[in-house]
CSV table of C-alpha atoms in Angstrom, one decimal:
chain,number,residue,atom,x,y,z
A,1,MET,CA,80.2,-64.5,48.1
A,2,LYS,CA,82.1,-64.2,44.9
A,3,ARG,CA,82.2,-67.3,42.7
A,4,PRO,CA,85.8,-68.6,42.0
A,5,PRO,CA,86.9,-69.0,38.4
A,6,MET,CA,86.0,-72.4,37.0
A,7,LEU,CA,88.4,-72.6,34.1
A,8,MET,CA,91.6,-71.0,33.1
A,9,HIS,CA,92.7,-70.8,29.4
A,10,VAL,CA,96.4,-70.5,28.9
A,11,ILE,CA,98.0,-70.2,25.5
A,12,ILE,CA,101.8,-69.6,25.1
A,13,ARG,CA,103.3,-69.6,21.7
A,14,GLY,CA,107.0,-69.2,20.9
A,15,GLU,CA,108.7,-68.8,17.6
A,16,ARG,CA,108.6,-72.5,16.8
A,17,ARG,CA,106.6,-74.2,19.5
A,18,GLY,CA,103.6,-73.4,21.6
A,19,PHE,CA,100.9,-74.9,23.7
A,20,GLY,CA,97.4,-74.2,24.8
A,21,LEU,CA,95.8,-75.4,28.1
A,22,TRP,CA,92.4,-75.4,29.6
A,23,LEU,CA,92.9,-75.7,33.3
A,24,PRO,CA,89.9,-77.0,35.2
A,25,LEU,CA,90.1,-75.0,38.3
A,26,PHE,CA,86.9,-76.4,39.7
A,27,LEU,CA,88.7,-79.8,39.9
A,28,LEU,CA,91.7,-78.2,41.6
A,29,LEU,CA,89.6,-76.6,44.3
A,30,PRO,CA,88.8,-79.8,46.2
A,31,LEU,CA,92.4,-80.8,45.9
A,32,ALA,CA,93.5,-77.5,47.4
A,33,LEU,CA,91.0,-77.9,50.2
A,34,ALA,CA,92.3,-81.4,50.9
A,35,LEU,CA,95.9,-80.1,50.9
A,36,PHE,CA,94.8,-77.3,53.2
A,37,ILE,CA,93.3,-79.8,55.7
A,38,ILE,CA,96.5,-81.8,55.6
A,39,VAL,CA,98.7,-78.8,56.1
A,40,SER,CA,96.4,-77.2,58.7
A,41,PRO,CA,98.3,-78.6,61.8
A,42,LEU,CA,101.5,-77.0,60.4
A,43,ILE,CA,99.7,-73.7,59.9
A,44,LEU,CA,98.4,-73.9,63.4
A,45,ILE,CA,102.0,-74.4,64.8
A,46,SER,CA,103.3,-71.6,62.7
A,47,ILE,CA,100.6,-69.3,64.0
A,48,LEU,CA,101.5,-70.2,67.6
A,49,VAL,CA,105.2,-69.7,66.8
A,50,PHE,CA,104.5,-66.2,65.3
A,51,TRP,CA,102.0,-65.3,68.0
A,52,PRO,CA,104.5,-63.3,70.2
A,53,ARG,CA,105.7,-61.4,67.2
A,54,GLY,CA,102.3,-60.0,66.5
A,55,TRP,CA,101.8,-61.8,63.2
A,56,ARG,CA,98.8,-63.7,64.6
A,57,LYS,CA,96.2,-61.5,62.8
A,58,ARG,CA,98.1,-61.6,59.5
A,59,ALA,CA,98.5,-65.4,59.7
A,60,LEU,CA,94.8,-65.8,60.3
A,61,HIS,CA,93.7,-63.5,57.6
A,62,ILE,CA,96.2,-64.4,54.9
A,63,PHE,CA,94.3,-67.5,53.7
A,64,GLY,CA,91.0,-65.7,53.5
A,65,ALA,CA,92.6,-62.8,51.6
A,66,ALA,CA,94.4,-65.2,49.2
A,67,PHE,CA,91.1,-67.0,48.5
A,68,GLU,CA,89.4,-63.7,47.9
A,69,VAL,CA,92.1,-62.7,45.4
A,70,PHE,CA,91.6,-66.1,43.7
A,71,CYS,CA,87.9,-65.6,43.5
A,72,SER,CA,88.3,-62.1,42.1
A,73,MET,CA,90.3,-63.5,39.2
A,74,ARG,CA,87.1,-64.4,37.3
A,75,GLY,CA,87.1,-62.2,34.2
A,76,LEU,CA,90.8,-61.6,34.1
A,77,ASN,CA,92.1,-61.5,30.5
A,78,VAL,CA,95.7,-61.0,29.5
A,79,ASP,CA,96.4,-61.1,25.7
A,80,ILE,CA,100.0,-60.2,24.6
A,81,GLN,CA,100.9,-60.7,21.0
A,82,GLY,CA,104.3,-60.0,19.5
A,83,ASP,CA,105.9,-60.8,16.1
A,84,HIS,CA,106.4,-64.5,16.9
A,85,HIS,CA,105.2,-64.8,20.5
A,86,CYS,CA,101.9,-64.9,22.1
A,87,VAL,CA,100.7,-65.1,25.7
A,88,TYR,CA,97.0,-65.5,26.4
A,89,ILE,CA,95.6,-66.0,29.9
A,90,SER,CA,91.9,-66.0,30.6
A,91,ALA,CA,90.1,-66.9,33.8
A,92,VAL,CA,86.5,-67.9,33.1
B,1,MET,CA,63.4,-51.4,60.0
B,2,ALA,CA,62.9,-54.5,62.1
B,3,ASP,CA,62.8,-52.3,65.2
B,4,ASN,CA,60.0,-50.2,63.7
B,5,LYS,CA,58.0,-53.2,62.9
B,6,LYS,CA,58.5,-54.4,66.4
B,7,LYS,CA,57.3,-51.1,67.8
B,8,VAL,CA,54.1,-51.2,65.6
B,9,LEU,CA,53.4,-54.7,66.9
B,10,GLU,CA,54.0,-53.6,70.5
B,11,MET,CA,51.6,-50.7,70.0
B,12,LEU,CA,49.0,-53.1,68.7
B,13,ALA,CA,49.5,-55.5,71.6
B,14,GLN,CA,49.0,-52.5,74.0
B,15,ASN,CA,45.8,-51.6,72.1
B,16,LYS,CA,47.3,-48.1,71.4
B,17,ILE,CA,46.4,-48.6,67.7
B,18,SER,CA,43.8,-50.7,65.8
B,19,THR,CA,44.6,-53.7,63.6
B,20,ASP,CA,43.8,-51.5,60.5
B,21,GLU,CA,46.3,-48.9,61.6
B,22,ALA,CA,48.9,-51.5,62.4
B,23,TYR,CA,48.4,-53.1,58.9
B,24,ARG,CA,48.8,-49.7,57.2
B,25,LEU,CA,51.9,-48.8,59.2
B,26,LEU,CA,53.5,-52.2,58.4
B,27,SER,CA,52.7,-51.9,54.7
B,28,ALA,CA,54.2,-48.4,54.7
B,29,LEU,CA,57.4,-49.7,56.4
B,30,GLU,CA,57.7,-52.5,53.8
B,31,THR,CA,57.3,-50.1,50.9
B,32,GLU,CA,59.9,-47.8,52.4
B,33,GLY,CA,62.3,-50.7,52.8
B,34,SER,CA,62.0,-52.0,49.3
B,35,ALA,CA,62.3,-48.4,47.9
B,36,SER,CA,65.6,-47.9,49.8
B,37,GLU,CA,66.9,-51.3,48.5
B,38,GLY,CA,66.0,-50.3,45.0
B,39,THR,CA,68.1,-47.1,45.0
B,40,PRO,CA,71.7,-48.0,45.8
B,41,LYS,CA,74.1,-45.5,47.3
B,42,SER,CA,76.2,-43.5,44.8
B,43,GLY,CA,79.4,-45.3,45.9
B,44,THR,CA,77.8,-48.8,45.4
B,45,ALA,CA,76.5,-47.6,42.0
B,46,ALA,CA,79.9,-46.6,40.9
B,47,LYS,CA,81.3,-49.9,42.0
B,48,MET,CA,78.6,-51.7,40.1
B,49,LYS,CA,79.2,-49.6,37.0
B,50,SER,CA,83.0,-50.1,36.6
B,51,LYS,CA,83.8,-53.7,36.3
B,52,TYR,CA,87.1,-53.9,34.5
B,53,LEU,CA,90.3,-51.9,34.1
B,54,ARG,CA,91.4,-52.2,30.5
B,55,VAL,CA,94.9,-51.6,29.2
B,56,CYS,CA,95.3,-51.7,25.4
B,57,ILE,CA,98.7,-51.1,23.8
B,58,LEU,CA,99.0,-51.3,20.0
B,59,SER,CA,102.3,-50.8,18.2
B,60,GLY,CA,102.4,-48.8,15.1
B,61,SER,CA,104.7,-51.2,13.2
B,62,GLU,CA,101.8,-53.1,11.6
B,63,HIS,CA,103.2,-53.0,8.1
B,64,GLU,CA,106.8,-53.7,9.1
B,65,HIS,CA,106.0,-57.2,10.4
B,66,GLY,CA,103.9,-58.6,7.6
B,67,GLY,CA,100.6,-57.3,8.7
B,68,LYS,CA,101.0,-58.4,12.4
B,69,SER,CA,101.5,-55.8,15.0
B,70,ASP,CA,102.5,-56.1,18.6
B,71,ARG,CA,99.6,-55.7,20.9
B,72,VAL,CA,98.8,-55.9,24.6
B,73,ASN,CA,95.3,-56.3,25.7
B,74,VAL,CA,94.7,-56.7,29.4
B,75,ARG,CA,91.4,-56.7,31.3
B,76,VAL,CA,91.7,-56.7,35.0
B,77,PRO,CA,88.5,-57.1,37.1
B,78,MET,CA,88.1,-54.2,39.6
B,79,THR,CA,87.3,-56.8,42.3
B,80,LEU,CA,90.8,-58.2,41.7
B,81,ILE,CA,92.4,-54.8,42.2
B,82,ARG,CA,90.3,-54.2,45.3
B,83,SER,CA,91.2,-57.6,46.9
B,84,GLY,CA,94.8,-57.2,45.8
B,85,MET,CA,95.0,-53.8,47.5
B,86,LYS,CA,93.5,-55.3,50.7
B,87,PHE,CA,96.0,-58.2,50.5
B,88,THR,CA,98.8,-55.6,50.7
B,89,SER,CA,97.5,-54.5,54.1
B,90,LEU,CA,98.5,-58.0,55.4
B,91,LEU,CA,102.1,-57.6,54.4
B,92,PRO,CA,104.5,-57.5,57.3
B,93,PRO,CA,105.9,-54.0,58.1
B,94,GLU,CA,109.4,-55.2,57.0
B,95,ALA,CA,108.2,-56.2,53.6
B,96,ARG,CA,106.3,-52.9,53.2
B,97,ASP,CA,109.4,-51.0,54.0
B,98,LYS,CA,111.3,-52.9,51.3
B,99,VAL,CA,108.5,-52.3,48.8
B,100,THR,CA,108.4,-48.6,49.6
B,101,GLY,CA,112.2,-48.4,49.3
B,102,ALA,CA,112.2,-50.2,46.0
B,103,LEU,CA,109.5,-47.8,44.7
B,104,GLN,CA,111.5,-44.8,45.8
B,105,GLU,CA,114.6,-46.1,44.1
B,106,LYS,CA,112.5,-46.1,40.9
B,107,GLY,CA,111.4,-42.5,41.5
B,108,ILE,CA,107.9,-43.3,42.7
B,109,ASP,CA,107.1,-41.5,45.9
B,110,PHE,CA,104.5,-43.8,47.3
B,111,ASP,CA,104.5,-45.0,50.9
B,112,MET,CA,102.5,-48.2,51.4
B,113,ARG,CA,102.4,-47.6,55.1
B,114,ASN,CA,100.1,-44.7,54.6
B,115,LEU,CA,97.6,-46.9,52.7
B,116,LYS,CA,94.6,-47.4,55.0
B,117,PRO,CA,91.9,-50.1,54.2
B,118,GLU,CA,89.1,-47.4,54.2
B,119,GLU,CA,91.0,-45.4,51.6
B,120,ILE,CA,91.2,-48.3,49.2
B,121,ASP,CA,87.5,-48.2,48.3
B,122,GLU,CA,87.8,-44.5,47.7
B,123,LEU,CA,90.9,-45.1,45.5
B,124,ILE,CA,89.1,-47.8,43.5
B,125,GLU,CA,86.0,-45.5,43.1
B,126,ALA,CA,88.3,-42.8,41.8
B,127,LEU,CA,89.7,-45.2,39.3
B,128,SER,CA,86.4,-45.4,37.5
B,129,GLU,CA,87.0,-41.9,36.1
B,130,LEU,CA,90.4,-42.8,34.8
B,131,GLU,CA,91.0,-42.5,31.1
B,132,VAL,CA,94.5,-42.4,29.5
B,133,ASP,CA,94.7,-42.2,25.7
B,134,VAL,CA,98.2,-41.7,24.3
B,135,ALA,CA,99.0,-41.7,20.6
B,136,GLY,CA,102.6,-41.8,19.4
B,137,SER,CA,104.0,-40.3,16.2
B,138,ASP,CA,104.6,-43.8,14.7
B,139,GLY,CA,101.0,-44.8,15.2
B,140,GLU,CA,101.4,-46.6,18.5
B,141,THR,CA,98.6,-46.1,20.9
B,142,VAL,CA,98.2,-46.7,24.7
B,143,LYS,CA,94.8,-46.7,26.2
B,144,VAL,CA,94.0,-47.2,29.8
B,145,PHE,CA,90.3,-47.0,30.8
B,146,VAL,CA,87.7,-48.5,33.1
B,147,GLU,CA,84.6,-50.1,31.6
């Protein structure tokens, strides 16, 4: 099981203004889980609605796959620097 | 391996082999098991080796902008590429058709419908040998490699 990223560092700088953020993803995960539990009845209904269309498998797997993509983000590093602009995203 | 151990124990219970022989056979099985765990398959080794896809772009206009040059430095974990590719297999056929159409409009002849999950690992493995190094006349460089 891959460990999800714990922190995300985002820096965006424009010509005049900019900001830097340390996003504590480990704090967002319990919130996301709580939200998932709240929304799960709706998900269940949507799965039942899409059942005849053959989307059942996709609907069941999409959350697992999305979580896998999220967990795989650990180590992602995007650093773009221009003359007066800067975008830096790093998942730790 | 568990089956082999079971067979040895059964043979011991049926008095076909002595306790010494059973002990030796079990030890041999354990040694064989740990040896095979220690030598990973070539595919797995390749996966372990290449961890990130790096894209580095450096503009050659360093002196024109007061010492600062435009640069792009992207490091994408190979696991993210792998799970992203697997994620595409969950796309509904209608969406896949649209993506394929959009790619063809841009001149890229790539049909997502032909992408099978078992081929994804092969594709990722092949990426480990990728190396692109382009140098422009103005000093700009583009490097794409796996590390």
